[in-house]
Amino acid sequence: MDKKAATLSGKKLAGTAAAKRDPRYRMVAIDLDGTLLSSRKSITAKTHTAVRAAVKAGVKVVLATARPPRSVRGYYEALKLDTPTVNYNGALIWDEPQKRVILHTPLDAAVARKVIAWARKKYPEMLVSVEILDKWYTDHYSEMPEYVTETSKHFTPDFVGPIEAFLTVPITKLMLLGNPIWIEAVEKEIGPAFGKKITHVRSDPHLLQIMNPGISKAMALDKVAASLGIKPAEVMAIGDAPNDIEMLQWAGLAIVPENGWKEVKKIADHVVASNDADGVAEALIKFVL
């Protein structure tokens, strides 16, 4: 969409949103990768216009992602949001305007060390990254570049060194990265091996994320919604990956883009166009605006 078309579309949406907005949905929770963002990791003009129209209509738009705050900031600012963000799959609720922590639910460092030792005993070349309150720690960098996170494509580690040097305090998120065959095998075995000591989610074939067992996007969003006086039934959630399932089940309306994982689309109330075909805009226009 060119700039003129986007502007015209924005005027049309902004002019009708307040009068025609569906009052059932007062909050929209949106995942980033594979959902709000296109495959080029950008927000399309049509989607940007629809999100801005929703915000102007009084809808609380909350970004809920596996990413850390630093990797969300550019999108948050582009959309001119003022709501808390849900980061690290719910391990952190972050006040972006004030750059402060609202709630942090970390994983015990001793448990993290045991998980790493267990995974590397099976696959010695498994890559390990740790996030602690928006800081990135790892003992390997620039190895197997095909197995990286979106954040690591744009930011460098805050610390590179032995695991023992930084796994001394509770951590926000542990990431295991490597061959998708390794990750699939570890994903199947990690539950029986560690039980209720952890929670784990897989958002990419090459990445397994491990966090405190008491967190999820749904639990964090429930706290955000409650702070805004909004009930789960008044929330529309949009997501594409397994780490979005609990969020989608929690919300009053579950939307999944066409590019979503097969098991995620099974629980959707509605499937919209893909992230490259303005699926988020379609959902907002159809169910909110």
Coordinates of C-alpha atoms in Angstrom, one line a residue:
M1 CA 0.0 0.0 0.0
D2 CA 1.4 3.4 -0.9
K3 CA 1.5 6.3 1.5
K4 CA -1.6 8.1 0.0
A5 CA -3.7 4.9 0.2
A6 CA -2.6 4.2 3.7
T7 CA -3.5 7.8 4.7
L8 CA -6.9 7.5 3.1
S9 CA -7.5 4.1 4.7
G10 CA -6.5 5.5 8.1
K11 CA -8.9 8.4 7.8
K12 CA -11.7 6.0 6.9
L13 CA -11.0 3.7 9.8
A14 CA -10.5 6.6 12.3
G15 CA -13.7 8.2 11.3
T16 CA -15.8 5.1 11.9
A17 CA -14.0 3.3 14.7
A18 CA -15.6 5.1 17.6
A19 CA -19.1 4.7 16.3
K20 CA -19.0 1.1 15.1
R21 CA -16.4 -0.6 17.3
D22 CA -17.6 -3.9 18.8
P23 CA -17.9 -3.1 22.5
R24 CA -17.3 -6.8 23.4
Y25 CA -13.5 -6.5 22.8
R26 CA -11.8 -3.8 24.9
M27 CA -8.3 -5.2 24.6
V28 CA -6.4 -6.9 21.8
A29 CA -3.3 -9.1 22.6
I30 CA -1.1 -9.5 19.6
D31 CA 2.0 -11.8 19.2
L32 CA 4.8 -10.3 17.1
D33 CA 6.7 -12.9 15.0
G34 CA 4.5 -14.7 12.6
T35 CA 1.5 -12.6 13.5
L36 CA 1.8 -8.8 13.7
L37 CA 5.1 -8.8 11.7
S38 CA 5.4 -9.9 8.1
S39 CA 8.1 -12.4 7.1
R40 CA 10.3 -9.3 6.5
K41 CA 9.9 -8.4 10.2
S42 CA 7.9 -5.3 9.4
I43 CA 4.5 -3.9 10.1
T44 CA 2.6 -3.4 6.8
A45 CA 0.9 -0.1 6.1
K46 CA -2.6 -1.6 6.3
T47 CA -1.9 -3.4 9.6
H48 CA -0.3 -0.2 11.1
T49 CA -3.4 1.8 10.1
A50 CA -5.8 -0.8 11.7
V51 CA -3.9 -0.9 14.9
R52 CA -3.7 2.9 15.2
A53 CA -7.5 3.0 14.5
A54 CA -8.1 0.5 17.3
V55 CA -6.0 2.6 19.7
K56 CA -7.8 5.8 18.8
A57 CA -11.1 4.0 19.4
G58 CA -10.0 3.3 22.9
V59 CA -9.0 -0.3 22.5
K60 CA -6.0 -1.4 24.7
V61 CA -3.5 -3.0 22.3
V62 CA -1.0 -5.2 24.2
L63 CA 2.0 -6.8 22.5
A64 CA 2.7 -10.3 23.9
T65 CA 5.9 -11.9 22.7
A66 CA 8.8 -14.2 23.5
R67 CA 11.1 -11.2 22.7
P68 CA 12.9 -9.0 25.3
P69 CA 11.9 -5.3 25.7
R70 CA 14.8 -4.0 23.6
S71 CA 13.6 -6.1 20.6
V72 CA 10.1 -4.9 20.9
R73 CA 10.8 -1.2 21.3
G74 CA 10.9 -0.1 17.7
Y75 CA 7.5 -1.7 16.9
Y76 CA 5.9 -0.3 20.1
E77 CA 7.1 3.2 19.3
A78 CA 5.9 2.9 15.7
L79 CA 2.4 2.0 16.8
K80 CA 2.5 4.8 19.5
L81 CA 1.3 2.4 22.2
D82 CA 1.0 3.3 25.9
T83 CA 0.2 -0.2 27.4
P84 CA 2.4 -2.6 29.2
T85 CA 4.2 -5.3 27.1
V86 CA 4.3 -9.0 27.9
N87 CA 7.8 -10.2 27.2
Y88 CA 9.6 -13.5 27.5
N89 CA 6.4 -15.5 27.1
G90 CA 5.0 -13.9 30.2
A91 CA 8.1 -14.0 32.5
L92 CA 8.3 -10.2 32.4
I93 CA 5.6 -7.5 32.3
W94 CA 7.3 -4.3 31.2
D95 CA 6.3 -0.7 31.4
E96 CA 7.9 0.6 28.2
P97 CA 7.1 4.3 28.6
Q98 CA 8.8 4.3 32.0
K99 CA 11.4 1.7 31.1
R100 CA 10.7 -0.3 34.3
V101 CA 9.7 -3.7 35.5
I102 CA 6.1 -4.3 36.5
L103 CA 6.4 -8.0 37.3
H104 CA 9.3 -10.4 36.9
T105 CA 9.0 -14.1 37.4
P106 CA 12.4 -15.7 37.0
L107 CA 13.6 -19.3 36.8
D108 CA 15.9 -20.7 39.5
A109 CA 19.5 -20.6 38.4
A110 CA 20.3 -24.1 39.8
V111 CA 17.4 -25.5 37.7
A112 CA 18.8 -23.7 34.6
R113 CA 22.2 -25.2 35.2
K114 CA 20.8 -28.7 35.4
V115 CA 18.7 -28.2 32.2
I116 CA 21.8 -27.1 30.3
A117 CA 23.9 -30.0 31.6
W118 CA 21.2 -32.5 30.7
A119 CA 20.6 -31.1 27.2
R120 CA 24.4 -30.9 26.4
K121 CA 24.9 -34.4 27.6
K122 CA 22.6 -35.5 24.8
Y123 CA 23.7 -32.9 22.2
P124 CA 27.2 -31.4 23.1
E125 CA 26.9 -28.8 20.3
M126 CA 23.6 -27.4 21.7
L127 CA 23.8 -23.6 21.8
V128 CA 22.7 -21.9 25.0
S129 CA 21.5 -18.3 25.6
V130 CA 20.2 -16.8 28.8
E131 CA 18.2 -13.6 29.2
I132 CA 18.2 -11.7 32.5
L133 CA 16.0 -8.6 32.6
D134 CA 16.7 -7.5 29.0
K135 CA 20.3 -8.5 29.1
W136 CA 21.7 -11.4 26.9
Y137 CA 24.3 -13.8 28.2
T138 CA 25.9 -16.8 26.4
D139 CA 29.0 -19.0 26.3
H140 CA 29.1 -19.2 22.5
Y141 CA 28.6 -16.4 19.9
S142 CA 28.6 -16.5 16.1
E143 CA 28.6 -20.3 15.9
M144 CA 26.0 -22.0 13.7
P145 CA 24.5 -18.7 12.6
E146 CA 21.5 -20.5 11.1
Y147 CA 20.3 -21.2 14.7
V148 CA 19.7 -17.7 16.1
T149 CA 16.8 -15.8 17.5
E150 CA 15.3 -12.7 15.9
T151 CA 16.7 -10.6 18.7
S152 CA 20.2 -11.9 18.1
K153 CA 20.1 -10.7 14.5
H154 CA 20.0 -7.1 15.7
F155 CA 21.7 -7.1 19.1
T156 CA 25.0 -8.5 20.4
P157 CA 25.4 -10.3 23.7
D158 CA 25.9 -8.2 26.9
F159 CA 28.3 -11.0 28.1
V160 CA 30.1 -13.9 26.5
G161 CA 31.9 -16.3 28.8
P162 CA 31.6 -19.4 30.9
I163 CA 28.1 -20.4 32.0
E164 CA 29.2 -20.5 35.6
A165 CA 30.1 -16.8 35.4
F166 CA 26.6 -15.6 34.8
L167 CA 24.3 -18.4 36.0
T168 CA 24.5 -17.2 39.6
V169 CA 21.2 -15.4 39.9
P170 CA 17.6 -16.3 38.8
I171 CA 17.2 -15.9 35.1
T172 CA 14.3 -14.6 33.0
K173 CA 14.6 -17.1 30.2
L174 CA 16.8 -20.0 29.1
M175 CA 17.1 -20.8 25.3
L176 CA 18.3 -24.0 23.7
L177 CA 19.1 -23.6 20.1
G178 CA 20.3 -26.1 17.4
N179 CA 19.3 -28.6 14.8
P180 CA 15.5 -28.9 14.8
I181 CA 15.9 -32.7 15.2
W182 CA 17.7 -32.1 18.5
I183 CA 15.2 -29.6 19.7
E184 CA 12.3 -31.9 18.9
A185 CA 13.9 -34.7 20.8
V186 CA 14.7 -32.5 23.8
E187 CA 11.2 -31.0 23.8
K188 CA 9.7 -34.5 24.1
E189 CA 12.0 -35.5 27.0
I190 CA 12.4 -32.4 29.0
G191 CA 8.9 -32.6 30.6
P192 CA 9.4 -36.0 32.1
A193 CA 12.9 -35.1 33.1
F194 CA 12.2 -31.9 35.0
G195 CA 8.4 -32.0 35.7
K196 CA 7.0 -29.0 37.4
K197 CA 10.4 -27.3 37.9
I198 CA 10.1 -25.6 34.5
T199 CA 7.7 -24.6 31.7
H200 CA 8.9 -24.8 28.1
V201 CA 7.6 -23.6 24.8
R202 CA 8.7 -23.9 21.2
S203 CA 8.1 -21.0 18.9
D204 CA 10.6 -21.9 16.2
P205 CA 11.7 -25.4 14.9
H206 CA 15.3 -24.7 16.1
L207 CA 14.5 -23.0 19.5
L208 CA 13.2 -24.3 22.8
Q209 CA 12.5 -21.7 25.5
I210 CA 12.6 -22.6 29.2
M211 CA 11.1 -20.4 32.0
N212 CA 9.6 -20.4 35.4
P213 CA 6.8 -23.0 35.7
G214 CA 4.3 -20.4 36.9
I215 CA 4.3 -18.2 33.8
S216 CA 2.6 -18.0 30.4
K217 CA 1.5 -15.3 28.1
A218 CA -2.1 -16.0 29.4
M219 CA -1.1 -15.5 33.0
A220 CA 0.7 -12.3 32.3
L221 CA -2.1 -10.9 30.1
D222 CA -4.6 -11.8 32.8
K223 CA -2.7 -9.5 35.2
V224 CA -2.5 -6.7 32.6
A225 CA -6.2 -7.0 31.8
A226 CA -7.2 -7.0 35.4
S227 CA -5.1 -3.8 36.0
L228 CA -7.1 -2.2 33.2
G229 CA -10.4 -3.4 34.5
I230 CA -10.9 -5.8 31.6
K231 CA -12.2 -9.3 31.7
P232 CA -10.8 -12.2 29.6
A233 CA -14.1 -12.4 27.7
E234 CA -13.4 -8.8 26.5
V235 CA -10.1 -9.7 25.0
M236 CA -9.3 -10.7 21.4
A237 CA -6.0 -12.6 21.1
I238 CA -4.0 -13.1 17.9
G239 CA -1.1 -15.6 17.6
D240 CA 0.4 -18.2 15.4
A241 CA 2.7 -20.5 17.4
P242 CA 2.6 -23.1 20.2
N243 CA 3.7 -20.4 22.8
D244 CA 0.4 -18.6 21.9
I245 CA -1.9 -21.5 22.7
E246 CA -2.7 -20.6 26.3
M247 CA -3.2 -17.0 25.4
L248 CA -5.6 -18.0 22.7
Q249 CA -7.5 -20.3 25.0
W250 CA -7.7 -17.6 27.7
A251 CA -9.1 -14.9 25.5
G252 CA -12.7 -14.3 24.6
L253 CA -11.9 -14.5 20.9
A254 CA -9.0 -16.5 19.5
I255 CA -7.6 -15.5 16.1
V256 CA -4.9 -17.4 14.2
P257 CA -3.3 -16.3 10.9
E258 CA -3.3 -18.7 8.0
N259 CA 0.5 -19.2 8.4
G260 CA 0.0 -20.4 12.0
W261 CA 1.1 -23.9 13.2
K262 CA -1.4 -26.6 12.5
E263 CA -2.0 -27.4 16.1
V264 CA -2.6 -23.7 16.9
K265 CA -5.2 -23.3 14.1
K266 CA -7.2 -26.2 15.6
I267 CA -8.1 -24.1 18.6
A268 CA -8.9 -20.9 16.7
D269 CA -12.3 -19.3 16.8
H270 CA -11.4 -17.8 13.4
V271 CA -8.5 -18.1 11.0
V272 CA -7.6 -14.9 9.1
A273 CA -5.1 -14.1 6.3
S274 CA -1.4 -14.8 6.8
N275 CA 1.0 -12.3 8.4
D276 CA 2.1 -11.4 4.9
A277 CA -1.5 -10.7 3.8
D278 CA -2.5 -8.3 6.7
G279 CA -4.2 -10.9 8.9
V280 CA -4.0 -8.7 12.0
A281 CA -5.7 -5.9 10.1
E282 CA -8.4 -8.3 8.8
A283 CA -9.1 -9.4 12.4
L284 CA -9.2 -5.9 13.8
I285 CA -11.5 -4.6 11.1
K286 CA -13.8 -7.6 11.2
F287 CA -14.1 -8.1 15.0
V288 CA -13.1 -4.8 16.7
L289 CA -13.5 -1.8 14.4

